[in-house]
Short mmCIF file of C-alpha atoms and ligand atoms in Angstrom, two decimals:
data_model
loop_
_atom_site.label_atom_id
_atom_site.label_comp_id
_atom_site.label_asym_id
_atom_site.label_seq_id
_atom_site.Cartn_x
_atom_site.Cartn_y
_atom_site.Cartn_z
CA UNK A 1 -16.19 18.48 -5.84
CA UNK A 2 -13.77 15.85 -7.18
CA UNK A 3 -11.03 14.99 -4.68
CA UNK A 4 -7.76 13.66 -6.11
CA UNK A 5 -6.63 10.31 -4.64
CA UNK A 6 -3.69 10.45 -2.26
CA UNK A 7 -0.70 8.72 -3.91
CA UNK A 8 0.66 6.19 -1.42
CA UNK A 9 4.03 4.44 -1.24
CA UNK A 10 4.13 1.27 0.87
CA UNK A 11 7.55 0.73 2.44
CA UNK A 12 8.04 -2.87 3.60
CA UNK A 13 6.12 -5.65 1.85
CA UNK A 14 6.22 -8.35 4.54
CA UNK A 15 3.66 -10.03 6.81
CA UNK A 16 1.50 -7.03 7.64
CA UNK A 17 1.60 -5.51 4.15
CA UNK A 18 -1.36 -7.63 2.97
CA UNK A 19 -3.60 -5.95 5.56
CA UNK A 20 -2.47 -2.50 4.40
CA UNK A 21 -2.90 -3.37 0.72
CA UNK A 22 -6.41 -4.63 1.34
CA UNK A 23 -7.13 -1.32 3.15
CA UNK A 24 -5.93 0.60 0.07
CA UNK A 25 -8.41 -1.36 -2.08
CA UNK A 26 -11.13 -0.68 0.48
CA UNK A 27 -10.36 3.04 0.64
CA UNK A 28 -10.19 3.66 -3.12
CA UNK A 29 -10.53 6.25 -4.51
CA UNK A 30 -9.34 8.13 -1.39
CA UNK A 31 -5.94 6.44 -1.78
CA UNK A 32 -4.09 5.05 -4.78
CA UNK A 33 -1.05 2.80 -4.36
CA UNK A 34 1.63 4.28 -6.63
CA UNK A 35 4.83 2.68 -5.28
CA UNK A 36 6.08 -0.20 -3.18
CA UNK A 37 9.49 -0.54 -1.57
CA UNK A 38 11.32 -3.59 -0.27
CA UNK A 39 14.97 -4.70 -0.56
CA UNK A 40 13.37 -8.00 -1.53
CA UNK A 41 12.32 -6.80 -5.00
CA UNK A 42 10.24 -9.91 -5.61
CA UNK A 43 8.07 -8.97 -2.63
CA UNK A 44 7.92 -5.32 -3.74
CA UNK A 45 6.87 -6.33 -7.29
CA UNK A 46 4.24 -8.82 -6.08
CA UNK A 47 2.68 -6.09 -3.91
CA UNK A 48 2.79 -3.45 -6.67
CA UNK A 49 1.59 -5.51 -9.60
CA UNK A 50 -2.19 -5.73 -8.86
CA UNK A 51 -2.27 -1.93 -8.45
CA UNK A 52 -0.17 -1.06 -11.51
CA UNK A 53 2.24 0.63 -9.06
CA UNK A 54 6.03 0.95 -9.45
CA UNK A 55 8.36 -1.09 -7.24
CA UNK A 56 11.70 -0.07 -5.75
CA UNK A 57 14.46 -1.61 -3.66
CA UNK A 58 15.01 1.57 -1.66
CA UNK A 59 12.66 4.22 -0.28
CA UNK A 60 14.76 7.14 -1.51
CA UNK A 61 14.06 6.18 -5.14
CA UNK A 62 10.32 6.00 -4.43
CA UNK A 63 10.32 9.44 -2.79
CA UNK A 64 11.56 10.95 -6.07
CA UNK A 65 8.27 9.95 -7.71
CA UNK A 66 6.08 13.03 -8.08
CA UNK A 67 2.87 11.09 -7.50
CA UNK A 68 3.92 9.94 -4.00
CA UNK A 69 2.03 12.15 -1.52
CA UNK A 70 2.22 9.87 1.51
CA UNK A 71 4.32 6.98 2.77
CA UNK A 72 3.14 4.02 4.82
CA UNK A 73 6.12 2.56 6.69
CA UNK A 74 5.72 -1.15 7.46
CA UNK A 75 9.37 -2.17 7.62
CA UNK A 76 11.01 -3.77 10.70
CA UNK A 77 10.90 -1.54 13.82
CA UNK A 78 14.60 -0.64 13.65
CA UNK A 79 14.06 1.15 10.30
CA UNK A 80 11.06 3.30 11.28
CA UNK A 81 12.85 6.36 12.67
CA UNK A 82 15.35 6.83 9.81
CA UNK A 83 12.76 6.14 7.12
CA UNK A 84 10.13 8.42 8.64
CA UNK A 85 12.74 11.17 9.03
CA UNK A 86 13.73 10.92 5.37
CA UNK A 87 10.12 10.80 4.17
CA UNK A 88 9.15 13.82 6.28
CA UNK A 89 12.26 15.62 4.98
CA UNK A 90 11.00 14.94 1.45
CA UNK A 91 7.69 16.63 2.37
CA UNK A 92 5.60 13.42 2.48
CA UNK A 93 2.88 12.60 4.98
CA UNK A 94 3.75 9.45 6.91
CA UNK A 95 1.79 6.70 8.59
CA UNK A 96 4.33 4.68 10.56
CA UNK A 97 3.59 1.21 11.89
CA UNK A 98 3.93 0.95 15.65
CA UNK A 99 6.27 1.83 17.23
CA UNK A 100 7.02 5.00 15.25
CA UNK A 101 10.57 4.99 16.66
CA UNK A 102 12.74 3.02 19.08
CA UNK A 103 13.09 5.85 21.64
CA UNK A 104 11.03 8.75 22.90
CA UNK A 105 13.74 11.20 21.84
CA UNK A 106 13.62 9.89 18.26
CA UNK A 107 9.82 10.04 18.24
CA UNK A 108 9.90 13.65 19.45
CA UNK A 109 12.40 14.49 16.72
CA UNK A 110 9.96 13.07 14.14
CA UNK A 111 7.06 15.00 15.62
CA UNK A 112 9.03 18.26 15.54
CA UNK A 113 10.20 17.62 11.97
CA UNK A 114 6.63 16.89 10.80
CA UNK A 115 5.34 20.06 12.47
CA UNK A 116 8.13 22.14 10.91
CA UNK A 117 7.51 20.64 7.45
CA UNK A 118 3.71 20.84 7.71
CA UNK A 119 3.10 17.13 7.06
CA UNK A 120 1.15 14.54 9.04
CA UNK A 121 3.07 12.09 11.22
CA UNK A 122 0.58 9.37 12.24
CA UNK A 123 1.21 6.22 14.27
CA UNK A 124 -0.28 2.88 13.25
CA UNK A 125 -2.12 2.11 16.47
CA UNK A 126 -4.56 0.08 14.49
CA UNK A 127 -6.88 -1.17 17.20
CA UNK A 128 -8.14 2.22 18.35
CA UNK A 129 -10.05 2.36 15.05
CA UNK A 130 -12.60 -0.40 15.80
CA UNK A 131 -16.28 0.24 16.62
CA UNK A 132 -15.99 -0.94 20.25
CA UNK A 133 -13.17 1.49 21.14
CA UNK A 134 -14.81 4.33 19.22
CA UNK A 135 -18.14 3.85 20.95
CA UNK A 136 -16.40 3.57 24.31
CA UNK A 137 -14.67 6.91 23.70
CA UNK A 138 -17.93 8.55 22.63
CA UNK A 139 -19.80 7.24 25.68
CA UNK A 140 -16.93 7.71 28.19
CA UNK A 141 -18.17 11.04 29.62
CA UNK A 142 -21.58 9.48 30.40
CA UNK A 143 -20.11 6.62 32.48
CA UNK A 144 -19.09 8.78 35.44
CA UNK A 145 -15.70 9.19 37.05
CA UNK A 146 -13.04 6.77 35.84
CA UNK A 147 -11.30 5.05 38.75
CA UNK A 148 -9.18 2.29 37.27
CA UNK A 149 -8.42 0.29 34.13
CA UNK A 150 -7.31 -3.31 33.58
CA UNK A 151 -5.95 -4.40 30.20
CA UNK A 152 -5.00 -8.00 29.47
CA UNK A 153 -3.89 -9.02 25.99
CA UNK A 154 -2.41 -12.49 25.87
CA UNK A 155 -1.70 -14.28 22.59
CA UNK A 156 0.56 -17.07 21.37
CA UNK A 157 3.53 -16.73 19.06
CA UNK A 158 5.60 -19.87 18.81
CA UNK A 159 8.96 -18.17 18.27
CA UNK A 160 9.89 -15.28 15.95
CA UNK A 161 7.26 -14.41 13.33
CA UNK A 162 9.85 -12.45 11.32
CA UNK A 163 13.63 -13.04 11.47
CA UNK A 164 14.32 -9.67 13.11
CA UNK A 165 12.25 -10.62 16.18
CA UNK A 166 15.06 -13.01 17.16
CA UNK A 167 17.65 -10.20 16.99
CA UNK A 168 15.84 -7.82 19.35
CA UNK A 169 18.08 -7.29 22.37
CA UNK A 170 16.87 -7.09 25.95
CA UNK A 171 17.57 -3.32 25.80
CA UNK A 172 15.50 -2.88 22.61
CA UNK A 173 12.70 -5.08 23.95
CA UNK A 174 10.48 -7.63 22.24
CA UNK A 175 6.88 -7.67 23.48
CA UNK A 176 7.36 -4.25 25.10
CA UNK A 177 8.25 -2.79 21.69
CA UNK A 178 6.04 -4.91 19.43
CA UNK A 179 2.83 -5.55 21.36
CA UNK A 180 2.79 -3.08 24.27
CA UNK A 181 2.21 -0.14 21.87
CA UNK A 182 -1.33 -1.47 21.21
CA UNK A 183 -2.25 -1.85 24.89
CA UNK A 184 -0.56 1.40 25.92
CA UNK A 185 -2.20 3.33 23.11
CA UNK A 186 -5.55 2.23 24.54
CA UNK A 187 -4.45 3.37 28.00
CA UNK A 188 -3.27 6.72 26.64
CA UNK A 189 -6.55 7.13 24.76
CA UNK A 190 -8.70 6.71 27.88
CA UNK A 191 -6.33 8.70 30.11
CA UNK A 192 -6.37 11.70 27.76
CA UNK A 193 -3.45 14.07 28.23
CA UNK A 194 -2.25 12.51 31.51
CA UNK A 195 0.97 10.53 31.86
CA UNK A 196 1.63 8.13 34.76
CA UNK A 197 3.08 9.64 37.93
CA UNK A 198 4.60 6.27 38.93
CA UNK A 199 4.99 2.90 37.30
CA UNK A 200 6.17 -0.57 38.21
CA UNK A 201 6.98 -3.16 35.55
CA UNK A 202 7.89 -6.84 35.74
CA UNK A 203 8.86 -8.75 32.61
CA UNK A 204 10.02 -12.28 31.83
CA UNK A 205 11.09 -14.49 28.96
CA UNK A 206 9.57 -17.97 28.61
CA UNK A 207 10.66 -18.89 25.08
CA UNK A 208 14.17 -19.58 23.80
CA UNK A 209 13.73 -18.49 20.16
CA UNK A 210 14.36 -14.86 21.01
CA UNK A 211 16.52 -12.92 23.47
CA UNK A 212 14.11 -10.38 24.92
CA UNK A 213 11.01 -10.40 27.14
CA UNK A 214 7.85 -12.16 25.92
CA UNK A 215 5.59 -11.50 28.93
CA UNK A 216 5.10 -8.36 31.02
CA UNK A 217 2.95 -6.84 33.74
CA UNK A 218 2.75 -3.10 34.28
CA UNK A 219 1.16 -1.06 37.05
CA UNK A 220 0.64 2.68 36.61
CA UNK A 221 -0.48 5.40 39.02
CA UNK A 222 -2.12 8.29 37.18
CA UNK A 223 -3.14 11.72 38.49
CA UNK A 224 -6.42 11.95 40.40
CA UNK A 225 -5.80 8.51 42.06
CA UNK A 226 -6.53 6.59 38.87
CA UNK A 227 -4.75 3.25 38.50
CA UNK A 228 -4.03 1.06 35.46
CA UNK A 229 -2.74 -2.49 35.11
CA UNK A 230 -1.60 -4.00 31.83
CA UNK A 231 -0.70 -7.67 31.25
CA UNK A 232 0.68 -8.73 27.86
CA UNK A 233 1.89 -12.14 26.81
CA UNK A 234 3.13 -14.04 23.76
CA UNK A 235 2.78 -17.33 25.67
CA UNK A 236 -0.97 -17.91 25.95
CA UNK A 237 -2.39 -20.54 23.54
CA UNK A 238 -5.94 -19.66 24.65
CA UNK A 239 -6.08 -16.08 23.35
CA UNK A 240 -7.31 -13.67 26.03
CA UNK A 241 -8.15 -10.04 25.22
CA UNK A 242 -9.98 -7.88 27.79
CA UNK A 243 -10.11 -4.19 28.56
CA UNK A 244 -12.08 -3.36 31.71
CA UNK A 245 -12.76 0.17 32.91
CA UNK A 246 -14.09 0.78 36.41
CA UNK A 247 -16.14 3.96 36.91
CA UNK A 248 -17.98 5.25 39.96
CA UNK A 249 -21.22 4.28 38.16
CA UNK A 250 -20.28 0.85 36.83
CA UNK A 251 -18.03 -1.22 34.61
CA UNK A 252 -17.33 -0.95 30.89
CA UNK A 253 -15.65 -3.90 29.21
CA UNK A 254 -14.30 -4.54 25.73
CA UNK A 255 -13.99 -8.25 25.07
CA UNK A 256 -11.98 -9.69 22.21
CA UNK A 257 -11.60 -6.19 20.81
CA UNK A 258 -15.12 -6.34 19.39
CA UNK A 259 -17.80 -6.47 22.11
CA UNK A 260 -18.49 -3.48 24.32
CA UNK A 261 -20.61 -3.84 27.45
CA UNK A 262 -21.67 -1.19 29.93
CA UNK A 263 -22.72 -3.02 33.11
CA UNK A 264 -25.19 -5.62 31.73
CA UNK A 265 -25.97 -3.76 28.51
CA UNK A 266 -24.36 -4.85 25.24
CA UNK A 267 -23.52 -1.63 23.36
CA UNK A 268 -21.44 -2.97 20.45
CA UNK A 269 -21.16 -6.42 18.93
CA UNK A 270 -19.13 -7.51 15.92
CA UNK A 271 -20.55 -7.69 12.41
CA UNK A 272 -21.17 -11.20 11.08
CA UNK A 273 -17.99 -13.11 10.26
CA UNK A 274 -15.61 -10.83 12.21
CA UNK A 275 -15.23 -13.06 15.27
CA UNK A 276 -15.07 -16.76 14.47
CA UNK A 277 -13.17 -18.18 17.46
CA UNK A 278 -11.88 -15.53 19.85
CA UNK A 279 -9.77 -18.06 21.74
CA UNK A 280 -7.59 -18.87 18.71
CA UNK A 281 -4.92 -16.83 16.91
CA UNK A 282 -6.46 -15.75 13.61
CA UNK A 283 -10.00 -16.28 14.98
CA UNK A 284 -10.81 -12.65 14.25
CA UNK A 285 -10.91 -10.72 10.97
CA UNK A 286 -8.75 -7.64 11.54
CA UNK A 287 -9.10 -6.07 8.09
CA UNK A 288 -11.75 -3.53 9.14
CA UNK A 289 -9.25 -1.91 11.54
CA UNK A 290 -6.64 -1.34 8.83
CA UNK A 291 -9.24 0.07 6.48
CA UNK A 292 -10.61 2.46 9.13
CA UNK A 293 -7.06 3.46 10.08
CA UNK A 294 -6.22 4.40 6.49
CA UNK A 295 -9.46 6.38 6.19
CA UNK A 296 -8.51 8.34 9.33
CA UNK A 297 -5.01 8.97 7.94
CA UNK A 298 -6.68 10.38 4.81
CA UNK A 299 -8.78 12.73 6.96
CA UNK A 300 -5.65 13.88 8.82
CA UNK A 301 -3.93 14.64 5.49
CA UNK A 302 -6.95 16.63 4.34
CA UNK A 303 -6.95 18.60 7.60
CA UNK A 304 -10.29 17.12 8.74
CA UNK A 305 -11.08 15.87 12.28
CA UNK A 306 -9.64 12.35 12.62
CA UNK A 307 -8.87 9.61 15.17
CA UNK A 308 -5.19 8.92 14.34
CA UNK A 309 -2.59 9.49 17.04
CA UNK A 310 -0.38 12.12 15.43
CA UNK A 311 2.62 14.33 16.21
CA UNK A 312 3.39 14.85 19.91
CA UNK A 313 0.59 12.50 20.93
CA UNK A 314 2.23 9.69 18.96
CA UNK A 315 5.64 10.63 20.37
CA UNK A 316 4.34 10.68 23.95
CA UNK A 317 3.51 6.97 23.73
CA UNK A 318 7.10 6.11 22.82
CA UNK A 319 8.27 8.19 25.79
CA UNK A 320 6.04 5.99 27.98
CA UNK A 321 7.49 2.84 26.44
CA UNK A 322 10.99 4.16 27.27
CA UNK A 323 9.96 4.37 30.92
CA UNK A 324 8.37 0.91 30.83
CA UNK A 325 11.44 -0.72 29.24
CA UNK A 326 13.76 0.98 31.69
CA UNK A 327 11.71 -0.39 34.61
CA UNK A 328 11.54 -3.86 33.09
CA UNK A 329 15.33 -3.99 32.77
CA UNK A 330 15.80 -2.67 36.28
CA UNK A 331 13.51 -5.26 37.88
CA UNK A 332 13.58 -8.29 35.64
CA UNK A 333 16.83 -8.66 33.73
CA UNK A 334 17.59 -11.92 35.57
CA UNK A 335 14.43 -13.56 34.15
CA UNK A 336 14.91 -12.15 30.65
CA UNK A 337 18.59 -12.48 29.90
CA UNK A 338 19.87 -15.61 28.10
CA UNK A 339 21.85 -16.71 31.15
CA UNK A 340 18.64 -17.67 32.98
CA UNK A 341 18.22 -20.74 30.75
CA UNK A 342 21.72 -21.91 31.50
CA UNK A 343 20.92 -21.67 35.22
CA UNK A 344 17.64 -23.69 34.89
N1 NAD B 1 -0.58 -2.78 13.39
C1 NAD B 1 -0.46 -4.06 13.62
O1 NAD B 1 -1.35 -4.70 14.16
C2 NAD B 1 0.81 -4.75 13.22
C3 NAD B 1 0.84 -6.13 13.07
C4 NAD B 1 2.03 -6.72 12.67
C5 NAD B 1 3.17 -5.97 12.46
N2 NAD B 1 3.12 -4.63 12.67
C6 NAD B 1 4.33 -3.79 12.46
O2 NAD B 1 4.60 -3.75 11.06
C7 NAD B 1 6.01 -3.73 10.85
C8 NAD B 1 6.38 -4.85 9.91
O3 NAD B 1 6.10 -6.07 10.53
P1 NAD B 1 6.00 -7.42 9.70
O4 NAD B 1 5.52 -8.42 10.66
O5 NAD B 1 5.26 -7.20 8.44
O6 NAD B 1 7.55 -7.69 9.41
P2 NAD B 1 8.19 -8.48 8.16
O7 NAD B 1 9.59 -8.74 8.52
O8 NAD B 1 7.32 -9.62 7.77
O9 NAD B 1 8.12 -7.42 7.00
C9 NAD B 1 8.99 -6.34 6.90
C10 NAD B 1 9.35 -6.14 5.44
O10 NAD B 1 10.17 -4.98 5.36
C11 NAD B 1 11.20 -5.26 4.45
N3 NAD B 1 12.32 -4.37 4.71
C12 NAD B 1 13.45 -4.58 5.45
N4 NAD B 1 14.25 -3.50 5.39
C13 NAD B 1 13.61 -2.59 4.62
C14 NAD B 1 13.93 -1.29 4.18
N5 NAD B 1 15.06 -0.69 4.55
N6 NAD B 1 13.05 -0.64 3.36
C15 NAD B 1 11.90 -1.22 2.99
N7 NAD B 1 11.54 -2.46 3.38
C16 NAD B 1 12.38 -3.13 4.19
C17 NAD B 1 11.53 -6.74 4.63
O11 NAD B 1 12.19 -7.26 3.50
C18 NAD B 1 10.13 -7.31 4.85
O12 NAD B 1 9.54 -7.69 3.62
C19 NAD B 1 6.64 -3.81 12.21
O13 NAD B 1 7.03 -2.54 12.63
C20 NAD B 1 5.55 -4.34 13.12
O14 NAD B 1 5.68 -3.86 14.45
C21 NAD B 1 1.97 -4.02 13.02
#
């Protein structure tokens, strides 16, 4: 049976758009890029041209195109909620880059709107789509009782990577809004339907090029005495990426996002060329995640089993980030706020 390609509009043609465009090429003919949107029309045109797609300065114009079935929102975080709401209202399926909204209440509103309209709302938690995480999730029931989880994802960004990073306020959050969604999506994945009973968060800012926190440590108490710690940083030149799960029968570890070990047994290793130097930014080819993510979004649209976080599940994560940000502000505002540098 011939399946028609899903007509995709890409909204936001900045840094991460190249990864999404390469995923569209990889997933042809499941998807076809039919429109691009960016207020910077030069960027929108450059993205559209190789695909023979149309380019627009505003999303509303693109939504009028009859061949747009789905929208991939990769604009700055502050635009996600309004754009997703409009796209859902126009009856389009949406894949929204993380975070899908700035607050849990907004995310819930999107989830309810998508359910009422009968479209897919999926969150771009890209890194759940790699072979190591997938195998971990498949094998999880065989590892015994999960006791605790440690996640540590420390990278180096030397100041804002896009101008809007510098404008993020302490209330909106920087690393807690931009990077924590990846780590917390992993936590939510392994914890299933449970949310933390208690949490403690400390955050700090080390760099002066932005206003909000660039380092954070979180401690969560989950039901059934399970505990989780998460450390994220934008200040570590030697990239460090570990996810360790402690079970009553042993330890599972994902290293550098690509290698999965169960006790001394190597269960998953990266394909050739994926991991060149895990200690360096850019020392890992991430394109396979974006391609797998788009494939899963396609399955969700077609009503098939899929691995995308969608609807209420996607919204629940933003509710958790609300709680984390609230705690960070409560405990750590003195080491985040701009005044700290004046004092030092
Ligand atoms: N999944 C991942 O691993 C990953 C990695 C990086 C970024 N991201 C997310 O992707 C999003 C974009 O990040 P980026 O680093 O590419 O930012 P960016 O600033 O480089 O790109 C954003 C683009 O959106 C455009 N834009 C601004 N307002 C717009 C509007 N109203 N409509 C359409 N386009 C608009 C800008 O002109 C820019 O070209 C962010 O939400 C970020 O959190 C995800």
